[in-house]
Coordinates of C-alpha atoms in Angstrom, one line a residue:
X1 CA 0.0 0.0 0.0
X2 CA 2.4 2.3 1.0
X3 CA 4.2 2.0 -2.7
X4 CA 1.2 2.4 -4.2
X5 CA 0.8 5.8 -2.8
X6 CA 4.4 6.5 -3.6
X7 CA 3.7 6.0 -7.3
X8 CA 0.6 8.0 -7.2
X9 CA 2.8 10.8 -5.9
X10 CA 4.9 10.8 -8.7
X11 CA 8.3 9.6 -7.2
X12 CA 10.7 6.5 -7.0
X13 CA 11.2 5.0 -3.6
X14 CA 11.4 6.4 -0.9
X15 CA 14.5 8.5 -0.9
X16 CA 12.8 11.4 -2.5
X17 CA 10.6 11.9 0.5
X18 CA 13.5 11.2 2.6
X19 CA 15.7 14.2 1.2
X20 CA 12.6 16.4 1.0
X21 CA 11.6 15.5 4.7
X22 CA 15.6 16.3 6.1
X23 CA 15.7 19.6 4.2
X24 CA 12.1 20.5 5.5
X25 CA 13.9 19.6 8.6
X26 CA 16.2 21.6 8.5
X27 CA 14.3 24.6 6.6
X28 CA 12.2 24.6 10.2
X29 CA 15.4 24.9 12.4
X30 CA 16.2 28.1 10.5
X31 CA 12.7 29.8 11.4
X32 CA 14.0 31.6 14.7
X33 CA 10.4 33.1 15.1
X34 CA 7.1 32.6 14.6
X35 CA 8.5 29.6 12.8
X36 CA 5.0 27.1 13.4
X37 CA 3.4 29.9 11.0
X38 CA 6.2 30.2 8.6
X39 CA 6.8 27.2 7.7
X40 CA 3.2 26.5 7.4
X41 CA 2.3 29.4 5.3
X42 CA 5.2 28.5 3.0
X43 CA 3.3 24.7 2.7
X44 CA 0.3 26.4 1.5
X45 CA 2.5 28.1 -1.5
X46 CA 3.7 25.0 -2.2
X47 CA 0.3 23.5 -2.3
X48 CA -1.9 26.8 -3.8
X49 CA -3.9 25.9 -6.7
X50 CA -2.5 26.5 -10.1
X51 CA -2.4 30.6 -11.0
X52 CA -0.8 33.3 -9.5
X53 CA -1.5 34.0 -5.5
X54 CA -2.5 37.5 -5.4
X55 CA -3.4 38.1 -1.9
X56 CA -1.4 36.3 1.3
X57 CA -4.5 35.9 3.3
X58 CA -6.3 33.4 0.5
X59 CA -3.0 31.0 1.7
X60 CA -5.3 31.0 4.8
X61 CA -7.9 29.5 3.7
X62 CA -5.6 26.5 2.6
X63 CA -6.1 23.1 4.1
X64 CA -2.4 23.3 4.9
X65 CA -2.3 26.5 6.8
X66 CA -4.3 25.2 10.2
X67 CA -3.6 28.6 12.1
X68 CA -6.2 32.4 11.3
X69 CA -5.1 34.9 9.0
X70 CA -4.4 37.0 12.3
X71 CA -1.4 34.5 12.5
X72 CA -0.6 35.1 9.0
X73 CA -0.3 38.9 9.4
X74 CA 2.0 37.8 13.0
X75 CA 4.2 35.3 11.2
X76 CA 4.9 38.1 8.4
X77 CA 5.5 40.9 11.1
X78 CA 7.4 38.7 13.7
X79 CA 8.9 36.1 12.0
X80 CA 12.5 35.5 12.0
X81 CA 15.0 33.8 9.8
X82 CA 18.5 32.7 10.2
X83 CA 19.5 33.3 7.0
X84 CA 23.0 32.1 7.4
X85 CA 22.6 28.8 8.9
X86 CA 20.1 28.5 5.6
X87 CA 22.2 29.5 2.9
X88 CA 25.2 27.0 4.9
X89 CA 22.5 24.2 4.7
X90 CA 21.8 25.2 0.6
X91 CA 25.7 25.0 -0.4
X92 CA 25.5 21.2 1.8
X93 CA 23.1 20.1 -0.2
X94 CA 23.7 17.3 -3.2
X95 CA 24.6 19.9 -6.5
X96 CA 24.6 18.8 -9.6
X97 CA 27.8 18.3 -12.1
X98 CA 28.8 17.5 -15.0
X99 CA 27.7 14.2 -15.9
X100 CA 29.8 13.3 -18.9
X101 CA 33.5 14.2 -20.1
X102 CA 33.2 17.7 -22.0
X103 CA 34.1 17.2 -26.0
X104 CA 37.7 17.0 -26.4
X105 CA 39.1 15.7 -22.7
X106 CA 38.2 12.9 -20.4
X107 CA 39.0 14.1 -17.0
X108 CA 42.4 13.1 -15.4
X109 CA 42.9 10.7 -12.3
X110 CA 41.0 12.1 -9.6
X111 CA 39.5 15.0 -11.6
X112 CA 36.2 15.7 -10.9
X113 CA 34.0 17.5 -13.2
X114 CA 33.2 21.2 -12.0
X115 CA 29.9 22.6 -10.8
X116 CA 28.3 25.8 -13.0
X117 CA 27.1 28.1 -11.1
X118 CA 25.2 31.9 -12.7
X119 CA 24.2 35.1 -11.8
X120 CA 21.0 37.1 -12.4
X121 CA 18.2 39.1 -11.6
X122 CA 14.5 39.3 -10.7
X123 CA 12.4 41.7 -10.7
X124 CA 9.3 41.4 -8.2
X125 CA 6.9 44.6 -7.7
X126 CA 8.3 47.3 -5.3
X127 CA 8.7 51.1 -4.2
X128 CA 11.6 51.8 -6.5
X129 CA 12.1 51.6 -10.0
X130 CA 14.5 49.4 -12.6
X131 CA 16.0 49.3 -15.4
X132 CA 15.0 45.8 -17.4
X133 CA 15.6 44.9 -20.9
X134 CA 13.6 43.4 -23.6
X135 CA 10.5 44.5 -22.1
X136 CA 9.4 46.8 -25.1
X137 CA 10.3 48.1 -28.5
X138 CA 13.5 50.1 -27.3
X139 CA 14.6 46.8 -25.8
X140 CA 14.7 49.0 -22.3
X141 CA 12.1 50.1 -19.7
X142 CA 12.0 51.7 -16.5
X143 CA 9.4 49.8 -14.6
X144 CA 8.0 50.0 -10.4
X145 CA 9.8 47.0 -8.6
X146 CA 12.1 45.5 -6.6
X147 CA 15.5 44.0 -8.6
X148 CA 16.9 41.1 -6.7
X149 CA 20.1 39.3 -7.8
X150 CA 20.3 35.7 -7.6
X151 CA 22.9 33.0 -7.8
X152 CA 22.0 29.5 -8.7
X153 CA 23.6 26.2 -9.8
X154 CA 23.0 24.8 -13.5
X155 CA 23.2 21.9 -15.2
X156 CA 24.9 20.6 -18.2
X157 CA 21.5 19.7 -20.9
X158 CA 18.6 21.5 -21.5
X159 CA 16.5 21.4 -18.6
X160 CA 13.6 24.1 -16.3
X161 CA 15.9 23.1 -13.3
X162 CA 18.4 25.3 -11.3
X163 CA 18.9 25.3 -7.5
X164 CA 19.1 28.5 -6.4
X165 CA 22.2 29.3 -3.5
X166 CA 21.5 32.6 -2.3
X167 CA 19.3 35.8 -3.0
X168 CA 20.4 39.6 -2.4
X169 CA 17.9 42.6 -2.6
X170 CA 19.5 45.5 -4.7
X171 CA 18.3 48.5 -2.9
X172 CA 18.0 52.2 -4.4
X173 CA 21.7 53.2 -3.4
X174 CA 23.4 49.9 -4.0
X175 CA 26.2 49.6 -6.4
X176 CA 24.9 46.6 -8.3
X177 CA 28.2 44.9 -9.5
X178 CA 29.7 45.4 -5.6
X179 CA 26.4 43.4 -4.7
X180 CA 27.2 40.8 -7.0
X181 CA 30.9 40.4 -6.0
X182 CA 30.3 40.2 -2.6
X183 CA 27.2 37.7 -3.0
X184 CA 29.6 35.1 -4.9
X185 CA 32.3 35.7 -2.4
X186 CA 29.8 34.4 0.3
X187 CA 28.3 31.6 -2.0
X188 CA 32.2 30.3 -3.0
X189 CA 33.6 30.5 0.8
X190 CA 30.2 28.4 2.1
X191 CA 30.5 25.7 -1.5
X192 CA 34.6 25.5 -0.1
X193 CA 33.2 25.1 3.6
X194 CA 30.8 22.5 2.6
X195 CA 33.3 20.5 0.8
X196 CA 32.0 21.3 -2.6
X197 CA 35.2 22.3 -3.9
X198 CA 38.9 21.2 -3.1
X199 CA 42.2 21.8 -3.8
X200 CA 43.4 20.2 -6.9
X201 CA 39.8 20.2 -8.5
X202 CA 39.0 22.6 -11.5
X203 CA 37.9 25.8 -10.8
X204 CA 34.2 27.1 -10.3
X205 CA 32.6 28.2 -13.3
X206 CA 30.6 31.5 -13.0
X207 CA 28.6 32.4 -15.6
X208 CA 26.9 36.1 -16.3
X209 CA 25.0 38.0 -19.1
X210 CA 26.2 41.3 -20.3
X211 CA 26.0 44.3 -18.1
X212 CA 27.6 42.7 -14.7
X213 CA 31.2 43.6 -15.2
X214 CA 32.6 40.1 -15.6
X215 CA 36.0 41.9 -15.9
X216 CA 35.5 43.7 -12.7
X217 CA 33.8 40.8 -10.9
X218 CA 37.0 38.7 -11.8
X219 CA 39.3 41.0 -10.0
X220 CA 37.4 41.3 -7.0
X221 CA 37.3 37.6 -6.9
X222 CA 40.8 36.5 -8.4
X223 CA 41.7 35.4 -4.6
X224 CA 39.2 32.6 -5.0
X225 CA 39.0 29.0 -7.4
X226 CA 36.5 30.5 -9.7
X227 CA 36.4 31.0 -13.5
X228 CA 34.5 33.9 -14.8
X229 CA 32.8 33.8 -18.3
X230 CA 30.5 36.7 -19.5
X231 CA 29.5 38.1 -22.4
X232 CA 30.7 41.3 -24.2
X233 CA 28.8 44.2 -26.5
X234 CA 29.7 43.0 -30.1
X235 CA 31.4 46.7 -30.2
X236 CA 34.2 46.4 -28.0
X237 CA 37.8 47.5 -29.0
X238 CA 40.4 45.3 -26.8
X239 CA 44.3 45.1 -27.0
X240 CA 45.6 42.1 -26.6
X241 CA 49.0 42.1 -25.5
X242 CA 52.1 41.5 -27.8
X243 CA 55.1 39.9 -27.0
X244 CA 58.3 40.7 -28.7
X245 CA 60.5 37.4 -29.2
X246 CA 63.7 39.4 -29.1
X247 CA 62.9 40.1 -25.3
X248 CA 62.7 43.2 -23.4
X249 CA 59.4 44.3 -21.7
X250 CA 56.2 43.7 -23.7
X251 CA 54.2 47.0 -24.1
X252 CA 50.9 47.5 -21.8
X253 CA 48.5 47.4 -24.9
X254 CA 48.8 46.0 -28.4
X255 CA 47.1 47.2 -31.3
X256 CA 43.4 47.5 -31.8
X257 CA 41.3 44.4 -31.6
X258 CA 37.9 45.7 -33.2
X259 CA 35.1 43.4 -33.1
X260 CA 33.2 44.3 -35.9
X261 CA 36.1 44.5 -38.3
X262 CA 37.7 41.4 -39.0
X263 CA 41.3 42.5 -40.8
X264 CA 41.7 43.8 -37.4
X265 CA 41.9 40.5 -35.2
X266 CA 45.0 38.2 -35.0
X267 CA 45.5 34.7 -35.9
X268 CA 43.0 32.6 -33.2
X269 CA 44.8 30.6 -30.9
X270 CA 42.5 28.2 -30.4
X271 CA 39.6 27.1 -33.0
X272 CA 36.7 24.1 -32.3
X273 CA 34.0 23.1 -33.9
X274 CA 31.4 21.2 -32.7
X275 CA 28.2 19.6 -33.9
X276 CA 24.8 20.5 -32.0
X277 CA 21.1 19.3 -32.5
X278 CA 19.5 22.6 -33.0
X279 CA 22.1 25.0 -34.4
X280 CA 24.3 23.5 -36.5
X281 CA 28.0 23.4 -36.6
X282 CA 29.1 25.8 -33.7
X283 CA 32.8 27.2 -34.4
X284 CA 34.5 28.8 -31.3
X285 CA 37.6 31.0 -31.9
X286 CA 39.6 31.8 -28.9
X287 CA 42.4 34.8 -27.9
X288 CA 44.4 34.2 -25.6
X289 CA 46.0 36.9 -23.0
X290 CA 43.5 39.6 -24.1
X291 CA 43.0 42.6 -21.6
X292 CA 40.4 45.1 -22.3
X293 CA 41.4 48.4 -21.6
X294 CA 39.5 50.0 -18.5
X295 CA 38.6 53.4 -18.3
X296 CA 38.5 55.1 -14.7
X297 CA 34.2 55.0 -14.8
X298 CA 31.6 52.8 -13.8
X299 CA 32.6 50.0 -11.2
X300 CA 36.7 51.4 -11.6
X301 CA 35.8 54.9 -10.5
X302 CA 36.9 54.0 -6.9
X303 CA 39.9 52.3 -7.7
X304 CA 43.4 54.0 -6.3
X305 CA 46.2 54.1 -8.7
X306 CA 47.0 52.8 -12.5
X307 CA 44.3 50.7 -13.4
X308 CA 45.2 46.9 -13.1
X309 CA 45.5 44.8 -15.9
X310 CA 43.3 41.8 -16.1
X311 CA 44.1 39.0 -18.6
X312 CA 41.7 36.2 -20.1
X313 CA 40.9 34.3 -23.1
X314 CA 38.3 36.1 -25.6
X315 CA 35.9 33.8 -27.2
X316 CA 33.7 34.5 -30.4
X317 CA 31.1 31.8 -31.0
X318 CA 29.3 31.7 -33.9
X319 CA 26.7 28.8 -35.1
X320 CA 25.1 28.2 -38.6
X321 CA 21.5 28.8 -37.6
X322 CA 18.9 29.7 -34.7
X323 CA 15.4 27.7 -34.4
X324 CA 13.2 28.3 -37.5
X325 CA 16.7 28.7 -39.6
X326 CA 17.1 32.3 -38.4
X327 CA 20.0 34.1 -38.8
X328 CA 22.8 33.9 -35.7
X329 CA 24.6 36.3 -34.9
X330 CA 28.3 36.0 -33.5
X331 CA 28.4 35.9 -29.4
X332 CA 31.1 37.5 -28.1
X333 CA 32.6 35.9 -24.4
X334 CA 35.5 36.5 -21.8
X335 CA 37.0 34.2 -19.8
X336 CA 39.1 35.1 -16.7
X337 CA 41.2 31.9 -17.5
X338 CA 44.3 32.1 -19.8
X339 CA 46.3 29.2 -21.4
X340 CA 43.2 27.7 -22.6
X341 CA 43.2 24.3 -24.3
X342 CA 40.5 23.0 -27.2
X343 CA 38.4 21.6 -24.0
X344 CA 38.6 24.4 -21.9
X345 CA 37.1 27.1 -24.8
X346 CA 34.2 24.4 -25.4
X347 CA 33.4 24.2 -21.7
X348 CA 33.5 27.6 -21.4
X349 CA 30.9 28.9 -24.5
X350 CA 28.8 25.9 -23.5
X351 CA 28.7 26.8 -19.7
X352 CA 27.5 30.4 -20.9
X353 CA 24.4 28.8 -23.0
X354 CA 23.5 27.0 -19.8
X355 CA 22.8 30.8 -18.5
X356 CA 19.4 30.8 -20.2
X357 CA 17.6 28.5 -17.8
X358 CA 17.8 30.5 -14.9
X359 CA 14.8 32.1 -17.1
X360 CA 12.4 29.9 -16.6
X361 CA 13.2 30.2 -12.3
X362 CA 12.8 33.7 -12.1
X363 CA 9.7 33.8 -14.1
X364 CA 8.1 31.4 -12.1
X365 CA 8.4 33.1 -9.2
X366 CA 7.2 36.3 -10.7
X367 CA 3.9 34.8 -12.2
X368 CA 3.4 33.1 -9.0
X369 CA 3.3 35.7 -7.1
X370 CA 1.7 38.1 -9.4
X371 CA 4.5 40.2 -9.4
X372 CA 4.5 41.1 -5.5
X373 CA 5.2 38.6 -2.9
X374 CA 5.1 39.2 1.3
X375 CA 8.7 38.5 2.9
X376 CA 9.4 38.5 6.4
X377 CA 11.4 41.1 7.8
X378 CA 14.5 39.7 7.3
X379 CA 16.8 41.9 5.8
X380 CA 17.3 42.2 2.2
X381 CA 16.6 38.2 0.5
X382 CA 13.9 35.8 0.2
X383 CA 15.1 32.9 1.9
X384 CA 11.7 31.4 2.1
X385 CA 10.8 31.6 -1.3
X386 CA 14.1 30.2 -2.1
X387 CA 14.0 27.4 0.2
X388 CA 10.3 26.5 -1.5
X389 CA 11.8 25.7 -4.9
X390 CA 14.4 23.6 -3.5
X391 CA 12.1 21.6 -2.0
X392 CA 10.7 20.6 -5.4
X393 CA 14.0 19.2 -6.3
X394 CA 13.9 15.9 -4.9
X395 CA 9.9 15.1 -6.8
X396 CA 11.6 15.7 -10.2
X397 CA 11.9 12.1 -11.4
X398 CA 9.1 10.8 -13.5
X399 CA 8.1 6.7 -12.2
X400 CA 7.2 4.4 -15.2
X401 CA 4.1 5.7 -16.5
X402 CA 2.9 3.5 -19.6
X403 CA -0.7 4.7 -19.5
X404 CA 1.4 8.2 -21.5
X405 CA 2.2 7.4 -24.7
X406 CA 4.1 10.8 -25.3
X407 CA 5.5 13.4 -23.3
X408 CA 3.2 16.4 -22.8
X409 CA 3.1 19.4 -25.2
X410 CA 5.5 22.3 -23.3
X411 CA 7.4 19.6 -21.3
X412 CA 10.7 21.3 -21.6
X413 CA 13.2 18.6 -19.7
X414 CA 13.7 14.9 -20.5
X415 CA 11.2 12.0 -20.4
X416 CA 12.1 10.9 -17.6
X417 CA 11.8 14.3 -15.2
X418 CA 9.0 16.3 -14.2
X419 CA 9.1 20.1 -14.9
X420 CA 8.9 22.3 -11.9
X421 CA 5.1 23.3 -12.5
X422 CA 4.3 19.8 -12.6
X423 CA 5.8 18.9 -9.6
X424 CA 3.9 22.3 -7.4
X425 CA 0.9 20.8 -8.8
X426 CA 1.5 16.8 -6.8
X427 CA 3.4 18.6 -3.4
X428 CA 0.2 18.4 -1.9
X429 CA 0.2 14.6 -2.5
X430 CA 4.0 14.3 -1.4
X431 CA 3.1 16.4 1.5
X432 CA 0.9 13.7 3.1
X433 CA 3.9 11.5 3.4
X434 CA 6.1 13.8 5.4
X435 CA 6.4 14.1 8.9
X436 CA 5.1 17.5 9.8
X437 CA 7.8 19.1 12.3
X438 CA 5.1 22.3 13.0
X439 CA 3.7 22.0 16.1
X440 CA -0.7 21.8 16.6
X441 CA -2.2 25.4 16.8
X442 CA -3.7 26.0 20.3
X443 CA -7.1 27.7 19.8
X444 CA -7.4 30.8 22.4
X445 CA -8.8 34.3 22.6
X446 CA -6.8 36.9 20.6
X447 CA -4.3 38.6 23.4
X448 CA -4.7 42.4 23.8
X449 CA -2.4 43.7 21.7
X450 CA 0.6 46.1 22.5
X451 CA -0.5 48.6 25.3
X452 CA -1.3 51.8 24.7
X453 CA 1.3 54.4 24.2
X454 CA 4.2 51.9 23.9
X455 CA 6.4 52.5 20.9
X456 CA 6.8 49.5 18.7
X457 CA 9.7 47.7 18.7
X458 CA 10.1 46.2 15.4
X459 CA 9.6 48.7 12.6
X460 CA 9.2 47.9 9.2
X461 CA 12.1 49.1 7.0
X462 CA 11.1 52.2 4.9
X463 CA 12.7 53.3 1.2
X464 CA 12.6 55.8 -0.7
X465 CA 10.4 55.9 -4.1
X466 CA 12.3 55.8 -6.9
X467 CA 15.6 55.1 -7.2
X468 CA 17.2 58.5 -5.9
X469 CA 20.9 58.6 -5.6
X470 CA 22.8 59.6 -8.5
X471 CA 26.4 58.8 -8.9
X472 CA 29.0 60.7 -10.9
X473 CA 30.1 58.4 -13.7
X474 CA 33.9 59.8 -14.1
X475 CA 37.1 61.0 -12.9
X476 CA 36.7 64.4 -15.0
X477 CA 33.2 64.8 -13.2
X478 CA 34.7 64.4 -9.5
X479 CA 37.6 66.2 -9.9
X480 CA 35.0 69.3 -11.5
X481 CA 33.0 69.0 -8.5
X482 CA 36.3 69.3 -6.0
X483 CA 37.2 72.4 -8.1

């Protein structure tokens, strides 16, 4: 009987409720107050009918949530999270890694294959207002909400899947790549702690779209065993450097490297090719020891003395066509690794196309939500929210299901896994087999409240509308305003 219900759940024995009953474990520890409600309340967004929840107090009327919507609005208020012990229990957890040697190289004797991990950012309704892309016909809008950056752990293959590390809210006044490179200092020092990474294993992969500074980002970071691989505007001018085999000291720069005019770029050092399913031929050409010149703006504006000079490998991929035989344009990368080999370029332009599924994550949050989602008042993330998708994880493998005959239309991942939609729509079901560590609700009269004329102690954090602060952009514009 019991493996009859475990079938009808949608999972293979019972090791997927065991994982999902430890971390649920473990998600409770973390709730330092008013955790009974908490963890509750996040049951019943785990278990909310399909559709976006656009009130908190219809999770009340939830089967799951056994406590009054005045709990609700106490949980919310009250409620406290350790966020630390919670991101230290997400780096423990069981990450994926590369299955399969990458084309070209079989890994060495005791080589392990790396862990990708990626950067990017949601955008949930808010007070202030950001700057998004793609949203309308200038490919750039200004829109109310609140940007939150993200860093999450993908897999090699096509898949709706990511796990999801740690989340940081970017506030009006925040400097958004100083965000980012202190986020993935703390995500890379809990993976070492957690024994994710040692030494002697390949470096971290980090993975970011345009507009996060990769070459910034690598600087800040070049203390710690990570890789970093971003993509470039396609009208870049770099100088790669030179070297003179007579000796003497190579100059700074070299000549112009133009991106859009090919009699300007030097013979490759590195060219593959490689055969996908839905593009074509892809052809990678790789530069090695290619610094791009900084200028003293933007995320260098604080930096004392001569700009440093930060080497990597520049990558141009190009493939033969898009879906529907569209044209393709050339992608242009930068990797903070130099001396690459064949294997190393593939992993690295592969890694980057992984990027895209951290799409479907932060949409689903969005649309869940409705754009706008209550948080606790625990400083700047959403640990909960976080901590629900990973729950899903373990209820991702599809059982034999020969009543099918094909997969779904809009199933994105393989036969044999659920999609993370699908999976929200059975928790309820899996839910029934876990061990509930939420203590009964004791049924009493509602307490008098706080007394009269005392001040209240915890005060909801207030910001600004709109996003205020205004930064100069160069050295010219400082030194006119010391003047």
């Amino acid at each position: 009987m019991n493996e009859t219900k475990v079938v009808r759940v949608g999972l293979l024995p019972e090791a997927a409720v065991g994982q999902a009953s430890r971390f649920r474990d473990e998600l409770y520890a973390c709730l330092t107050g008013r955790g009974d409600e908490l963890l509750e309340l996040a049951d019943a967004v785990l278990c909310a009918p399909p559709g976006a929840v656009r009130s908190a107090v219809v999770l009340t009327l939830l089967p799951e949530h056994r406590r009054g919507h005045g709990a609700m609005y106490d949980g919310l208020n009250q409620g406290r999270i350790d966020t630390d012990r919670l991101r230290s229990s997400l780096a423990g957890l069981s990450l994926p890694r590369f299955a399969a040697p990458l084309p070209g190289r079989a890994p060495g004797p005791g080589r392990r294959c790396v862990a990708v991990a990626a950067v990017g950012r949601a955008v949930l309704a808010g007070p202030t207002f950001c700057h998004v892309y793609g949203r309308a016909k200038t490919a750039s809008q200004f829109i109310p909400g609140w940007p939150y950056s993200f860093v999450a752990v993908l897999e090699m293959g096509a898949t709706s899947w990511t796990q999801i590390l740690d989340t940081v809210r970017l506030g009006p006044a925040d400097d958004a790549t100083a965000v980012t490179a202190a986020q993935l200092r703390g995500v890379v020092e809990r993976l070492v702690a957690a024994g994710q990474w040692a030494p002697g294993e390949s470096d971290i992969v980090i993975v970011a779209d345009a507009g996060y500074g990769v070459t910034r980002l690598a600087w800040v970071l070049r203390d710690l065993p990570v890789e970093l691989v971003g993509r470039v505007r396609g009208d870049r001018v770099m100088r790669p450097r030179v070297y003179d085999p007579k000796g003497g000291r190579p100059p700074r720069h070299g000549p112009d490297f133009r991106f859009t005019r090919p009699e300007t770029w030097p013979e490759p050092a590195v060219t593959t090719r490689t055969a996908t399913a839905n593009y074509g031929k892809a052809t990678a050409q790789a530069w090695d020891w290619v610094p791009p010149r900084l200028p003293h703006r933007a995320a260098w504006l604080d930096h004392e003395g001569e700009l440093p000079l930060v080497e990597g490998t520049l990558i141009r991929l190009e493939v033969e066509h898009l879906s529907k035989d569209r044209a393709a344009p050339a992608v242009w990368l930068w990797s903070s690794k130099t001396g690459t080999d064949d294997a190393d370029v593939n992993r690295a332009w592969q890694a980057f196309l992984r990027r895209f599924d951290l799409e479907p994550t932060s949409a689903c949050s969005s649309r869940r939500w409705a754009g706008r989602a209550p948080a606790a008042r625990t400083g700047s993330g959403r640990p909960v929210d976080v901590a629900d998708h990973r729950r899903l994880h373990p209820a991702q493998t599809r059982p034999p299901d020969h009543s099918r005959s094909a997969t779904p239309v809009g199933e994105a991942d393989a036969p044999h896994r659920l999609t993370p939609a699908r999976v929200r729509r059975t928790f309820r079901n899996l839910r029934q087999h876990m061990p509930c560590p939420a203590r009964a609700p004791k049924p009493h009269r509602p307490g008098p409240g706080r007394p009269p004329g005392t001040l209240n102690k915890h005060r909801a954090p207030r910001y600004d509308v709109g996003k205020t602060v205004r930064r100069e952009k160069t050295v010219t514009a400082l030194q006119r305003l010391e003047d």
